[in-house]
Amino acid sequence: MKNNKPWYWIPFLNFASGFPYAIIISVSGIMYKSLGVSNEDIGVYTSLLYLPWVIKPLWSPFIDLHGTKRKWFLSMQLFISIAFLVIGFVVPTSNFFILSLAIFWVAAFASASNDVASDGFYMLALEKEQQSFFLGIRSTFYKIAILTGNGLIVILAGYLEIAYGDKHKAWSYTMILIAVFMIAITIYNFFFTPNTEINGQLETKKNLNFSKVFSTFFQKKQIFIILAFILLFRLGESQLLKMLNPFLVEPIKYELNESNINNKQKEVLKSYHSIIKNGGLASKIELELIYSELPIVAVMQNEKTVLDLKTIPKTDVTTYNDVMSKRTKFIDELIKEKGNIEAIPKKGMGISNMDYGIIYGIFGVIALVVGGLIGGFVISRDGLGKWMLPMILAMHLPIIGFILISNFHPEIIFNLNLPYIEYSLDPFYLNLTTSVFHYNPYVVLSVIIEQFGYGFGFAAFMMYLIYVAEGESKTSHYSIATGFMALGMMLPGMLSGYIQQYLGYGNFFIWVFCATIPGLILSQFLKYPADFGKKIEENKV
């Protein structure tokens, strides 16, 4: 039994894998949504950031055969920290979307390499029975890292958006603080991860080469069923992850604002009623005025936000285009329905980024930790065979909650006053105040159930990947398996924005639920030892 104090380093090593992944894959989409990028572009471009995880098997043998995995993950974590710092400086620029995407792309390669080295280090530094025992801890802290990004980081960004009134500046400072936090994690891992390897140490025979590593993986029994299962298991989840934030933060609906408007807006509103609503013909000039001047408000939880183009500085092209796009889509729908607002389907749940962060950063983290700990414990106690099907169901059935809230849009809300320190440029001025958290119990309950199910169920999938990687070159084989998993996340994610726009949120979540069925069916054809992952009881003397 290897005794290298795994409780000291496993949580933070896996946090250092999950945190940059969350920032690159998830938080980037939240940031772009906040800065006015469309759902279609978010779905395509942030899904393309999965590509380094898809093709990481191409260079994982190099990591496997050269240097120690400890040196690899420490170097990559430092590189990722620098990349996030640079993104913080480019966010305020006019070309932030292209520049930040390019840097996210480079950081994604470093993060994928960090994962390869960390996974290999985990399998080399622990005995097999330790691996199954710590699997729940490992996957839990990985997911906690993701929720830290989706939760606490988004809370921070939402708070800075309110404090500065400038979303670009808020996200710039957020990314810089992310970089500092990542550097701190890297320093911790430098001091607490054990030196268990020597340079060039192999876990298999010395005559292994790239072709041998890849060929032995594809010679495994049931390889075609295995690959199909890995590719399809997260077919639904890959789309859910991309569109869940846009659904929760997008306004519930849009309305005409017929009070507190100026004379010009009153004239445009009159033209709208007499021409569009009554089915008349409008001239080109009248249509242009309607699209630019018609007073429209976005309905959020407990508030309405005026979509007024004149309040946006000309230099803020991204925000202007975002508001213009929302106005145009709503007016297109009004014209199509001849002014019948009730015929236009409701959209999102209308929560703020700060509320989204609180929901995932507090409620979601607690549910995930509990689910992850239970998942790792039951596999360690009973083995994978008993829990594979229940865990898959636990992961996928919670999607029903999002189907319900997206179709019925329950709006029972409780306002909670949460204390926080009021921001000031004066470092000696600290004012403890409160911020209103709009607590929608249906949203919170859906998130709690989904995160618990994910924490509980994902342990089974990761344990199965460890089984697939058993044998020669387990690090590289595990990397190949997770590469196919990333491909199964990337391709559906790229299409998710277009599918959502075509179906609407309600039907989209029904589609997502249906997309989980192929993976569930394939899981029943997999062959593996029923007691795989079960903790071996030591013989009592």
Short mmCIF file of N, CA and C in Angstrom, two decimals, residues 67-138:
data_model
loop_
_atom_site.label_atom_id
_atom_site.label_comp_id
_atom_site.label_asym_id
_atom_site.label_seq_id
_atom_site.Cartn_x
_atom_site.Cartn_y
_atom_site.Cartn_z
N GLY A 67 9.87 12.72 -19.29
CA GLY A 67 9.74 13.52 -18.08
C GLY A 67 8.77 12.89 -17.11
N THR A 68 8.62 13.52 -15.96
CA THR A 68 7.66 13.03 -14.96
C THR A 68 6.33 13.75 -15.13
N LYS A 69 5.28 13.07 -14.76
CA LYS A 69 3.96 13.66 -14.89
C LYS A 69 3.79 14.84 -13.93
N ARG A 70 4.50 14.81 -12.83
CA ARG A 70 4.45 15.91 -11.88
C ARG A 70 4.99 17.20 -12.50
N LYS A 71 6.12 17.08 -13.20
CA LYS A 71 6.67 18.26 -13.87
C LYS A 71 5.72 18.77 -14.96
N TRP A 72 5.07 17.84 -15.64
CA TRP A 72 4.16 18.23 -16.70
C TRP A 72 2.97 19.02 -16.14
N PHE A 73 2.31 18.48 -15.09
CA PHE A 73 1.10 19.20 -14.64
C PHE A 73 1.43 20.51 -13.94
N LEU A 74 2.59 20.60 -13.27
CA LEU A 74 2.96 21.87 -12.65
C LEU A 74 3.26 22.93 -13.72
N SER A 75 3.94 22.53 -14.79
CA SER A 75 4.26 23.47 -15.87
C SER A 75 3.00 23.95 -16.57
N MET A 76 2.10 23.02 -16.83
CA MET A 76 0.86 23.37 -17.54
C MET A 76 -0.03 24.28 -16.69
N GLN A 77 -0.08 24.02 -15.38
CA GLN A 77 -0.90 24.86 -14.51
C GLN A 77 -0.37 26.29 -14.47
N LEU A 78 0.95 26.45 -14.47
CA LEU A 78 1.53 27.80 -14.51
C LEU A 78 1.23 28.48 -15.84
N PHE A 79 1.31 27.73 -16.93
CA PHE A 79 1.03 28.29 -18.26
C PHE A 79 -0.43 28.74 -18.34
N ILE A 80 -1.34 27.93 -17.81
CA ILE A 80 -2.77 28.28 -17.81
C ILE A 80 -3.01 29.58 -17.04
N SER A 81 -2.32 29.73 -15.92
CA SER A 81 -2.46 30.95 -15.10
C SER A 81 -2.09 32.19 -15.90
N ILE A 82 -0.98 32.09 -16.64
CA ILE A 82 -0.53 33.22 -17.46
C ILE A 82 -1.54 33.52 -18.57
N ALA A 83 -2.10 32.47 -19.17
CA ALA A 83 -3.09 32.65 -20.25
C ALA A 83 -4.32 33.39 -19.73
N PHE A 84 -4.82 33.03 -18.56
CA PHE A 84 -5.98 33.72 -17.99
C PHE A 84 -5.66 35.18 -17.70
N LEU A 85 -4.45 35.43 -17.26
CA LEU A 85 -4.03 36.82 -16.98
C LEU A 85 -4.07 37.65 -18.26
N VAL A 86 -3.59 37.09 -19.35
CA VAL A 86 -3.59 37.81 -20.64
C VAL A 86 -5.02 38.07 -21.10
N ILE A 87 -5.90 37.09 -20.94
CA ILE A 87 -7.31 37.27 -21.32
C ILE A 87 -7.91 38.45 -20.56
N GLY A 88 -7.54 38.57 -19.28
CA GLY A 88 -8.03 39.68 -18.48
C GLY A 88 -7.69 41.03 -19.08
N PHE A 89 -6.55 41.11 -19.75
CA PHE A 89 -6.13 42.38 -20.35
C PHE A 89 -6.75 42.61 -21.72
N VAL A 90 -7.20 41.56 -22.41
CA VAL A 90 -7.75 41.76 -23.76
C VAL A 90 -9.27 41.93 -23.75
N VAL A 91 -9.96 41.55 -22.66
CA VAL A 91 -11.42 41.65 -22.61
C VAL A 91 -11.92 43.08 -22.87
N PRO A 92 -11.26 44.13 -22.37
CA PRO A 92 -11.77 45.49 -22.63
C PRO A 92 -11.54 45.99 -24.05
N THR A 93 -10.79 45.26 -24.87
CA THR A 93 -10.48 45.73 -26.22
C THR A 93 -11.65 45.53 -27.17
N SER A 94 -11.61 46.20 -28.31
CA SER A 94 -12.71 46.11 -29.27
C SER A 94 -12.79 44.74 -29.94
N ASN A 95 -11.66 44.05 -30.07
CA ASN A 95 -11.63 42.73 -30.70
C ASN A 95 -11.54 41.62 -29.66
N PHE A 96 -12.17 41.83 -28.51
CA PHE A 96 -12.02 40.89 -27.38
C PHE A 96 -12.46 39.48 -27.74
N PHE A 97 -13.50 39.33 -28.58
CA PHE A 97 -14.04 38.00 -28.85
C PHE A 97 -13.00 37.13 -29.56
N ILE A 98 -12.41 37.64 -30.62
CA ILE A 98 -11.43 36.86 -31.38
C ILE A 98 -10.16 36.65 -30.55
N LEU A 99 -9.69 37.71 -29.89
CA LEU A 99 -8.44 37.60 -29.12
C LEU A 99 -8.59 36.64 -27.95
N SER A 100 -9.68 36.78 -27.21
CA SER A 100 -9.86 35.91 -26.05
C SER A 100 -10.07 34.46 -26.46
N LEU A 101 -10.78 34.24 -27.57
CA LEU A 101 -10.95 32.87 -28.06
C LEU A 101 -9.61 32.24 -28.41
N ALA A 102 -8.74 33.01 -29.04
CA ALA A 102 -7.42 32.48 -29.41
C ALA A 102 -6.62 32.08 -28.18
N ILE A 103 -6.69 32.91 -27.14
CA ILE A 103 -5.94 32.59 -25.91
C ILE A 103 -6.60 31.43 -25.16
N PHE A 104 -7.93 31.40 -25.14
CA PHE A 104 -8.64 30.26 -24.55
C PHE A 104 -8.23 28.97 -25.26
N TRP A 105 -8.06 29.06 -26.57
CA TRP A 105 -7.68 27.89 -27.37
C TRP A 105 -6.31 27.37 -26.92
N VAL A 106 -5.34 28.27 -26.75
CA VAL A 106 -4.01 27.86 -26.29
C VAL A 106 -4.08 27.30 -24.87
N ALA A 107 -4.86 27.97 -24.01
CA ALA A 107 -5.02 27.49 -22.63
C ALA A 107 -5.69 26.12 -22.60
N ALA A 108 -6.58 25.85 -23.56
CA ALA A 108 -7.25 24.56 -23.62
C ALA A 108 -6.25 23.44 -23.88
N PHE A 109 -5.27 23.67 -24.74
CA PHE A 109 -4.24 22.67 -24.99
C PHE A 109 -3.43 22.40 -23.72
N ALA A 110 -3.11 23.46 -23.00
CA ALA A 110 -2.36 23.29 -21.75
C ALA A 110 -3.21 22.56 -20.71
N SER A 111 -4.51 22.88 -20.66
CA SER A 111 -5.39 22.24 -19.69
C SER A 111 -5.57 20.76 -20.01
N ALA A 112 -5.69 20.43 -21.30
CA ALA A 112 -5.82 19.02 -21.69
C ALA A 112 -4.55 18.25 -21.33
N SER A 113 -3.38 18.87 -21.53
CA SER A 113 -2.11 18.24 -21.15
C SER A 113 -2.02 18.07 -19.64
N ASN A 114 -2.49 19.07 -18.91
CA ASN A 114 -2.54 18.98 -17.45
C ASN A 114 -3.39 17.80 -17.01
N ASP A 115 -4.51 17.58 -17.70
CA ASP A 115 -5.39 16.45 -17.36
C ASP A 115 -4.70 15.11 -17.61
N VAL A 116 -3.99 15.00 -18.74
CA VAL A 116 -3.27 13.76 -19.06
C VAL A 116 -2.27 13.43 -17.96
N ALA A 117 -1.48 14.43 -17.59
CA ALA A 117 -0.45 14.22 -16.58
C ALA A 117 -1.06 13.92 -15.21
N SER A 118 -2.12 14.64 -14.85
CA SER A 118 -2.77 14.44 -13.55
C SER A 118 -3.42 13.06 -13.46
N ASP A 119 -4.09 12.64 -14.54
CA ASP A 119 -4.71 11.31 -14.55
C ASP A 119 -3.65 10.22 -14.41
N GLY A 120 -2.55 10.36 -15.15
CA GLY A 120 -1.48 9.38 -15.07
C GLY A 120 -0.85 9.34 -13.69
N PHE A 121 -0.66 10.51 -13.11
CA PHE A 121 -0.08 10.60 -11.77
C PHE A 121 -0.97 9.91 -10.74
N TYR A 122 -2.27 10.10 -10.88
CA TYR A 122 -3.24 9.46 -9.97
C TYR A 122 -3.13 7.94 -10.03
N MET A 123 -3.03 7.39 -11.25
CA MET A 123 -2.99 5.94 -11.40
C MET A 123 -1.63 5.35 -11.02
N LEU A 124 -0.58 6.15 -11.09
CA LEU A 124 0.74 5.67 -10.70
C LEU A 124 0.98 5.79 -9.19
N ALA A 125 0.43 6.85 -8.60
CA ALA A 125 0.74 7.12 -7.20
C ALA A 125 -0.12 6.33 -6.22
N LEU A 126 -1.25 5.74 -6.72
CA LEU A 126 -2.16 5.01 -5.84
C LEU A 126 -2.30 3.56 -6.26
N GLU A 127 -2.50 2.70 -5.27
CA GLU A 127 -2.84 1.31 -5.55
C GLU A 127 -4.28 1.26 -6.07
N LYS A 128 -4.65 0.11 -6.71
CA LYS A 128 -5.95 0.00 -7.35
C LYS A 128 -7.11 0.21 -6.37
N GLU A 129 -6.99 -0.41 -5.16
CA GLU A 129 -8.08 -0.24 -4.20
C GLU A 129 -8.17 1.20 -3.69
N GLN A 130 -7.01 1.89 -3.65
CA GLN A 130 -7.03 3.31 -3.29
C GLN A 130 -7.72 4.13 -4.38
N GLN A 131 -7.48 3.74 -5.64
CA GLN A 131 -8.09 4.46 -6.76
C GLN A 131 -9.60 4.43 -6.68
N SER A 132 -10.18 3.27 -6.40
CA SER A 132 -11.64 3.18 -6.31
C SER A 132 -12.18 3.95 -5.11
N PHE A 133 -11.44 3.91 -3.99
CA PHE A 133 -11.88 4.62 -2.79
C PHE A 133 -11.88 6.13 -3.01
N PHE A 134 -10.80 6.64 -3.64
CA PHE A 134 -10.66 8.09 -3.83
C PHE A 134 -11.34 8.59 -5.10
N LEU A 135 -11.96 7.67 -5.86
CA LEU A 135 -12.61 8.11 -7.09
C LEU A 135 -13.71 9.12 -6.81
N GLY A 136 -14.53 8.84 -5.77
CA GLY A 136 -15.60 9.77 -5.43
C GLY A 136 -15.05 11.12 -5.00
N ILE A 137 -13.95 11.10 -4.21
CA ILE A 137 -13.31 12.35 -3.77
C ILE A 137 -12.76 13.09 -4.99
N ARG A 138 -12.13 12.34 -5.87
CA ARG A 138 -11.51 12.93 -7.06
C ARG A 138 -12.56 13.59 -7.96
#
